[in-house]
Coordinates of C-alpha atoms and ligand atoms in Angstrom, one line a residue:
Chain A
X441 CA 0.0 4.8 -38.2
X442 CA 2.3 1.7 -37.2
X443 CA 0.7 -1.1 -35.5
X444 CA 3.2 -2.3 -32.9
X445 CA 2.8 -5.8 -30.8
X446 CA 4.5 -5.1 -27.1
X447 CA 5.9 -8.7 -25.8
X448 CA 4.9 -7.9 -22.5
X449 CA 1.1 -7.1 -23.2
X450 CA 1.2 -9.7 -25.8
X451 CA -1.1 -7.6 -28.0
X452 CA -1.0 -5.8 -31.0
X453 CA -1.4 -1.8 -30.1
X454 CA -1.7 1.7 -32.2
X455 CA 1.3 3.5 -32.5
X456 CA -0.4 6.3 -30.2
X457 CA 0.5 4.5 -27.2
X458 CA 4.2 4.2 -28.0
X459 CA 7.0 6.7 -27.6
X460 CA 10.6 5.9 -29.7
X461 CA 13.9 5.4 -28.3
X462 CA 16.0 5.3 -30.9
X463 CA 18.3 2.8 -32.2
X464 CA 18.9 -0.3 -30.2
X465 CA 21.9 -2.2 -29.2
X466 CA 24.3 0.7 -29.4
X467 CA 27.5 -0.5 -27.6
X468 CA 29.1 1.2 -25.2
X469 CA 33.0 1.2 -25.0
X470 CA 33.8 -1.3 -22.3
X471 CA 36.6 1.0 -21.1
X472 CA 35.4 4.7 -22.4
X473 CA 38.7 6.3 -20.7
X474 CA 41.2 4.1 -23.1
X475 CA 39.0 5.0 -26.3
X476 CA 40.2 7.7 -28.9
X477 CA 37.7 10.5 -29.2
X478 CA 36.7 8.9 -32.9
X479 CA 35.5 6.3 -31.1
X480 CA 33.6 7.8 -28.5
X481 CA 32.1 10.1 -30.6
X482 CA 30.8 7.5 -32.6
X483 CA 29.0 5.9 -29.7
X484 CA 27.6 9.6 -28.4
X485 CA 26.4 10.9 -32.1
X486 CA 26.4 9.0 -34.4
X487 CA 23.3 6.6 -35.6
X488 CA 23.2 4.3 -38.7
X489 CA 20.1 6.0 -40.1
X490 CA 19.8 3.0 -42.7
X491 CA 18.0 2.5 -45.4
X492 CA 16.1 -0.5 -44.9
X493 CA 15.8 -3.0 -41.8
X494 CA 16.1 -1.1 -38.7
X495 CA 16.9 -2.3 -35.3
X496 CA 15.3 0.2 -32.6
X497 CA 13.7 0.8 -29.4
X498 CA 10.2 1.6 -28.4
X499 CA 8.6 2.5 -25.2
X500 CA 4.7 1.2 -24.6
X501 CA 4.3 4.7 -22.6
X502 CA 0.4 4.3 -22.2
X503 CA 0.5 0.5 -21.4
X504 CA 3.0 -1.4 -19.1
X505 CA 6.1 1.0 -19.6
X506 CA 8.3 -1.2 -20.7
X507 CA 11.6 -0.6 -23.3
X508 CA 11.7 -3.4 -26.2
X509 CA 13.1 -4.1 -29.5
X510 CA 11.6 -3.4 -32.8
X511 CA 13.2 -4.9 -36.0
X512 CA 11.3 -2.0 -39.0
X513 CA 11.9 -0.8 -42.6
X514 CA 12.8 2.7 -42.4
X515 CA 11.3 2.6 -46.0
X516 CA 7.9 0.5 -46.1
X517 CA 7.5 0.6 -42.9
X518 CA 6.8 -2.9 -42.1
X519 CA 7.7 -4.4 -38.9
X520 CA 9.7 -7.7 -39.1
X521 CA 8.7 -8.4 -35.7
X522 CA 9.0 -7.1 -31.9
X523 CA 10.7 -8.8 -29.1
X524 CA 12.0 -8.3 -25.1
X525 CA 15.7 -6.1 -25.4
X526 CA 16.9 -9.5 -24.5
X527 CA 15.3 -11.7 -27.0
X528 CA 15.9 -9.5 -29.5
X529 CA 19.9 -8.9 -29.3
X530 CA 20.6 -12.5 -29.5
X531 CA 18.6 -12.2 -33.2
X532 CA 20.4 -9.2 -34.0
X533 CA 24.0 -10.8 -32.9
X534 CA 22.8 -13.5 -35.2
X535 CA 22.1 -11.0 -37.9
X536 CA 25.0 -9.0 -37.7
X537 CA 27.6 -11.9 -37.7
Chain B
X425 CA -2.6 22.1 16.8
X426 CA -3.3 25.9 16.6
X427 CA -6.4 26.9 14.9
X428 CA -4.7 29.3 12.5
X429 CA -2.0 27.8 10.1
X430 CA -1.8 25.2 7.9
X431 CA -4.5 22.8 7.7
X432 CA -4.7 20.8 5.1
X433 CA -8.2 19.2 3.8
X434 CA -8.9 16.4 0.7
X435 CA -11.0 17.1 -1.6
X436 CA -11.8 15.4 -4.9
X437 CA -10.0 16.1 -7.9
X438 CA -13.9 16.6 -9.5
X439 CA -15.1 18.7 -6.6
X440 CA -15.8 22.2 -8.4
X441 CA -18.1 20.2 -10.9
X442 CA -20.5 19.1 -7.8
X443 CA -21.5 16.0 -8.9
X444 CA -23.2 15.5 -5.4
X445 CA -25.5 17.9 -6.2
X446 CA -26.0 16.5 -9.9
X447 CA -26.2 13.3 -9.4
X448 CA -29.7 11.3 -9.7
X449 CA -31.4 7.7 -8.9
X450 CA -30.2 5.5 -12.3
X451 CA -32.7 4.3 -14.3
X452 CA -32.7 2.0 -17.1
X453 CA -32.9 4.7 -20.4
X454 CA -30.2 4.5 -23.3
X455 CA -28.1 7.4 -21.6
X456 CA -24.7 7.5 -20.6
X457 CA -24.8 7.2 -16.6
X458 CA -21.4 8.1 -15.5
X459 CA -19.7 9.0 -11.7
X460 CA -16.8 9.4 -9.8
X461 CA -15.8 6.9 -6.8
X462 CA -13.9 10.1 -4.9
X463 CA -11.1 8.9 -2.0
X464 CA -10.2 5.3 -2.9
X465 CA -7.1 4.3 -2.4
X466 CA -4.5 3.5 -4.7
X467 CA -1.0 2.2 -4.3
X468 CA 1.9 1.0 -7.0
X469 CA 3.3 -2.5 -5.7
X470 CA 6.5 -3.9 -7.5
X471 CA 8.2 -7.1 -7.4
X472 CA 9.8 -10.1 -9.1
X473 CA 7.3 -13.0 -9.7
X474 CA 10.2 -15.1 -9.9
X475 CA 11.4 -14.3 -6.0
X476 CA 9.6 -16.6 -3.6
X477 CA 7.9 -15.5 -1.4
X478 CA 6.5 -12.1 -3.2
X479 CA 3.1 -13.6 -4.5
X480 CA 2.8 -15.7 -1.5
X481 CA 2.7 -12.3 0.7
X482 CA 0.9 -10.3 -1.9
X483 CA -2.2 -13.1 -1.2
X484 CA -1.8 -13.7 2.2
X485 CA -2.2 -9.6 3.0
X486 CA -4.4 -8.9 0.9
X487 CA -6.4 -11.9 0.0
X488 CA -6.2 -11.4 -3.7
X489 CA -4.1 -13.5 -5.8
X490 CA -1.3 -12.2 -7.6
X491 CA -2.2 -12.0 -11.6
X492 CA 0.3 -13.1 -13.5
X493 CA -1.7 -12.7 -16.9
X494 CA -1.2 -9.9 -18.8
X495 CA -3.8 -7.2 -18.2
X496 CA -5.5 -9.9 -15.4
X497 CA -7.8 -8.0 -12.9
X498 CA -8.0 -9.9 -8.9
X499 CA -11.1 -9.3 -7.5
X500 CA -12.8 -9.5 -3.8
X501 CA -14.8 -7.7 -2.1
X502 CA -11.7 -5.8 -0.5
X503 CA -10.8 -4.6 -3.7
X504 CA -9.1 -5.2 -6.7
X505 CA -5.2 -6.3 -7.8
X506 CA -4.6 -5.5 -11.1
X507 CA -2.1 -6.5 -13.6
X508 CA -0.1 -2.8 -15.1
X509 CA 2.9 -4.4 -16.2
X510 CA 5.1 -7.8 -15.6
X511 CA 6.8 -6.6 -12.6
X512 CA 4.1 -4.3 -11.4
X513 CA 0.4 -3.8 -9.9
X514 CA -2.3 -1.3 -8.7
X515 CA -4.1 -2.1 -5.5
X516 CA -7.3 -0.5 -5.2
X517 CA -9.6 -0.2 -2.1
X518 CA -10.8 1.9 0.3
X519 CA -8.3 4.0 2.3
X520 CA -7.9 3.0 5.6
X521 CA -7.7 -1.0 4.5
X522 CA -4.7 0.2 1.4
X523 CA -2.8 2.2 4.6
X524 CA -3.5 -1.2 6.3
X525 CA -2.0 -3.5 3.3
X526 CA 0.8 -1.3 2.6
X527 CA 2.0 -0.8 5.9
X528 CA 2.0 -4.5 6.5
X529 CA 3.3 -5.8 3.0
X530 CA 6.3 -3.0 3.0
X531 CA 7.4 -5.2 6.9
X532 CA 7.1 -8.4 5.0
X533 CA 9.1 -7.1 2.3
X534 CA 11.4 -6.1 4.9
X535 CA 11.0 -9.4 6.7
X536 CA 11.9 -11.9 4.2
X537 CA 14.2 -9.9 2.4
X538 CA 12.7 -9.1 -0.8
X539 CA 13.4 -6.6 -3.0
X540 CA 9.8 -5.3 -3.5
X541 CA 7.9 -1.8 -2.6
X542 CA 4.7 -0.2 -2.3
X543 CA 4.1 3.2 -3.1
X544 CA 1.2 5.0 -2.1
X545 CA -0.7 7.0 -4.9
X546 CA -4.0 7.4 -3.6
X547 CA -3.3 11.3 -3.7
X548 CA -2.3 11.1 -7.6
X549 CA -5.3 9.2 -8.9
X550 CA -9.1 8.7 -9.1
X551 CA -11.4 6.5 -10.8
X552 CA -15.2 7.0 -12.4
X553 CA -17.6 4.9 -13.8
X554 CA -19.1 5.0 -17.2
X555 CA -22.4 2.5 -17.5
X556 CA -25.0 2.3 -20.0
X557 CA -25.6 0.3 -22.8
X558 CA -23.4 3.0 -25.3
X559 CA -20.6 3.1 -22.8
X560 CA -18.1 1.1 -25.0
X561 CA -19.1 3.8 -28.0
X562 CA -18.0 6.4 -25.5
X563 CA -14.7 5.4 -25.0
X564 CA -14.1 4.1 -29.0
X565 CA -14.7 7.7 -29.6
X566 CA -12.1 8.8 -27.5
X567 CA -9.1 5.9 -27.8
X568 CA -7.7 3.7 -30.5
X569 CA -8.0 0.6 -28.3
X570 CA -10.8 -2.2 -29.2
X571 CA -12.9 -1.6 -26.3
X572 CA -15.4 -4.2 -27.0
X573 CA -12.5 -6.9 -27.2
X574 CA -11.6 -6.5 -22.8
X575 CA -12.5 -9.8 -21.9
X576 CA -15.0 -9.7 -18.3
X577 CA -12.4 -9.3 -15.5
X578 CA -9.7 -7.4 -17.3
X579 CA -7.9 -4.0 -17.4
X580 CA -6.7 -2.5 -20.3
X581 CA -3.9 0.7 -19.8
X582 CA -4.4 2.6 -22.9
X583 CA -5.2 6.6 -24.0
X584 CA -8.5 8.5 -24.0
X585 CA -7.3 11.6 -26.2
X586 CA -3.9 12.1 -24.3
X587 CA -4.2 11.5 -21.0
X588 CA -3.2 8.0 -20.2
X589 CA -6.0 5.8 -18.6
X590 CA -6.7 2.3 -17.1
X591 CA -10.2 1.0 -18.1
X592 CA -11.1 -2.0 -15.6
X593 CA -14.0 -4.3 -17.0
X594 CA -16.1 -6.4 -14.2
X595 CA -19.0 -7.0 -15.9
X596 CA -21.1 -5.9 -19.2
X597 CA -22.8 -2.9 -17.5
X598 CA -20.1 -0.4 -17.0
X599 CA -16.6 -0.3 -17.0
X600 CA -14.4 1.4 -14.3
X601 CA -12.2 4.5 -15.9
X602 CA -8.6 5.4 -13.7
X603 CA -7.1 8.3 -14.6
X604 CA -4.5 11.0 -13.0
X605 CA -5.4 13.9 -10.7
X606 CA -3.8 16.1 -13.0
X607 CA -6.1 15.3 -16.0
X608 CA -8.8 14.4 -14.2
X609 CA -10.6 17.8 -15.6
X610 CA -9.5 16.6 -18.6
X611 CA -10.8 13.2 -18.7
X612 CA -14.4 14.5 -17.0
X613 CA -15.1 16.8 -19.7
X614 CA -13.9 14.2 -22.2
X615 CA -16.3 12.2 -21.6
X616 CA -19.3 14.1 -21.1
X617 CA -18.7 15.9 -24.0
X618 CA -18.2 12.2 -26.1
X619 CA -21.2 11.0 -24.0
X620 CA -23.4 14.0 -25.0
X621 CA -25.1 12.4 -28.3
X622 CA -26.2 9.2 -26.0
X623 CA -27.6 11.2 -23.6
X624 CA -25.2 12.0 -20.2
X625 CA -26.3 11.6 -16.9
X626 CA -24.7 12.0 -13.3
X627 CA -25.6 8.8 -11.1
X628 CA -25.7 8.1 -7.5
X629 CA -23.5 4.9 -6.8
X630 CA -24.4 2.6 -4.6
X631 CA -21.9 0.8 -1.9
X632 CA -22.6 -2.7 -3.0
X633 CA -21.2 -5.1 -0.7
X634 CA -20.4 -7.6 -3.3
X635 CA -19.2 -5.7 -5.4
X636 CA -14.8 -5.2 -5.6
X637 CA -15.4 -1.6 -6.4
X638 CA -18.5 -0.1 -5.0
X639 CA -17.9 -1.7 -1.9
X640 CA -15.2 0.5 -1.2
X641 CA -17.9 3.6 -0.7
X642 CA -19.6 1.7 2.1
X643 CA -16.1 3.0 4.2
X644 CA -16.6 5.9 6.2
X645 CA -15.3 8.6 4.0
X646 CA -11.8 9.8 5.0
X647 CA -12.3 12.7 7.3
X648 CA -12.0 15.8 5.2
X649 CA -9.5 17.4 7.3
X650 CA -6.5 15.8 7.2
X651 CA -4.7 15.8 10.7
Ligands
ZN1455 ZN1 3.1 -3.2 -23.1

């Protein structure tokens, strides 16, 4: 049972009250009609599925319905921390530069 | 209108369990004393806190400040205003003063521009209280939130087995349970059937005119009939 903190309650909940969506900060094609199919595919199917520190979404379904940004290991399960979609893709920018 | 036809009529999402007819004087035992407040109304109001203007209105219609605090609870004696999510509230009173509200916060919306709604969902919800000195040990038997931990004048939007629910806490005697039409069978026998070990018993609420919540019964009922 994960214990996820929502930024917007500000508390620390049980992962009954959450719902996943997926991984975050998938980028869409600017321009999808000038993309080759490669490309596009990528974007529609597939996920990095890593092993390790994993950027995703979650949904706090039971509380204040909002979408935000959970850095977890897909392996020890440990959450690194939870932010706003916002706050969080200027820390994974960082990361991933 | 002819006689024959459609006519539709409200009833209470608990109405087949007659708690009417249940329901006794509370006394002060270790039981579980527990209720519904049938007909309040409810409506969803969204905003931006950061557009000026929006709180302003919210207080000036309804007399109850805007809470900006996560999980914050407004209170009057015309209701409560409660915090559900940062760019979103439930207003809770009786039905003819919501219709009221809405109607006249959806014109200033209008009025000063600001992109803001009300949505009426009086018909989707209903609300019961759960008193007694075990009522917290109810609902830790049923959820995974720390019950005990709602500070006085706080809501908390959380699950009771899996229907979603909003459990308002006033005041150390009772909380206030909200919960869907569509589980509220669901909910009801959820938490007689947690409540049974303590002892369960249907009460007659009082309209208390001080109070944000039991006020609200002192309205005439909504007719039955709807016209
Ligand atoms: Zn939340």
């Amino acid at each position: 049972m994960l214990v996820i903190t929502c930024p917007y309650c500000q508390e620390a909940r049980e992962e009954e009250e959450f719902s996943y969506a997926g991984e975050a900060y998938i980028a869409r094609p600017a321009v999808p009609e000038e993309v080759d199919d490669a490309t596009w595919g990528d974007y529609v199917f597939h996920r990095k599925n890593p092993r390790g520190w994993h950027w995703e979404q979650w949904q706090h379904v039971a509380g204040c319905r909002k979408v935000f940004a959970v850095k977890r290991h897909t392996v020890s399960y440990e959450i690194a921390g939870s932010w706003t979609l916002a706050d969080g893709k200027a820390l994974y920018l960082e990361e991933q530069a | 209108m002819p006689k024959q036809g459609f006519q539709p009529f409200m009833e209470s999402p608990l109405h087949h369990f007659k708690l009417d007819a249940e329901a006794q004087p509370r006394r002060t035992d270790g039981r579980i004393w527990c209720n519904e407040l049938p007909h309040l109304g409810y409506a969803v109001l969204r905003g931006d806190t950061a557009e000026a203007g929006f709180a302003q209105l919210v207080e000036q219609v309804t007399g109850l400040a805007l809470p900006l605090k996560a999980g914050a609870v407004s209170q009057g004696p015309q209701g409560v205003l409660m915090w559900t999510s940062p760019d979103e509230w439930l207003l809770v009173s009786h039905r003819q003063r919501l219709a009221d509200w809405t109607a006249q916060l959806d014109a200033g919306f209008a009025e000063h521009k600001l992109f803001a709604q009300t949505v009426d969902s009086s018909g989707g919800l209903t609300l019961a209280w759960l008193g007694g000195t075990e009522h917290l040990t109810v609902l830790r038997h049923l959820g995974v939130y720390d019950f005990e931990s709602i500070p006085l004048g706080h809501m908390v939007s959380t699950v009771l087995g899996k229907a979603t629910v909003q459990v308002i806490r006033l005041d150390t005697d009772g909380v206030f349970v909200v919960f869907r039409r569509s589980f509220a069978d669901y909910v009801w026998r959820l938490l007689r059937r947690a409540a049974q070990p303590y002892g369960f018993a249907v009460c007659q609420l009082e309209a208390r005119s001080d109070h944000p919540l039991f006020a609200q019964l002192a309205a005439p009922r909504p007719s039955l009939i709807l016209a």
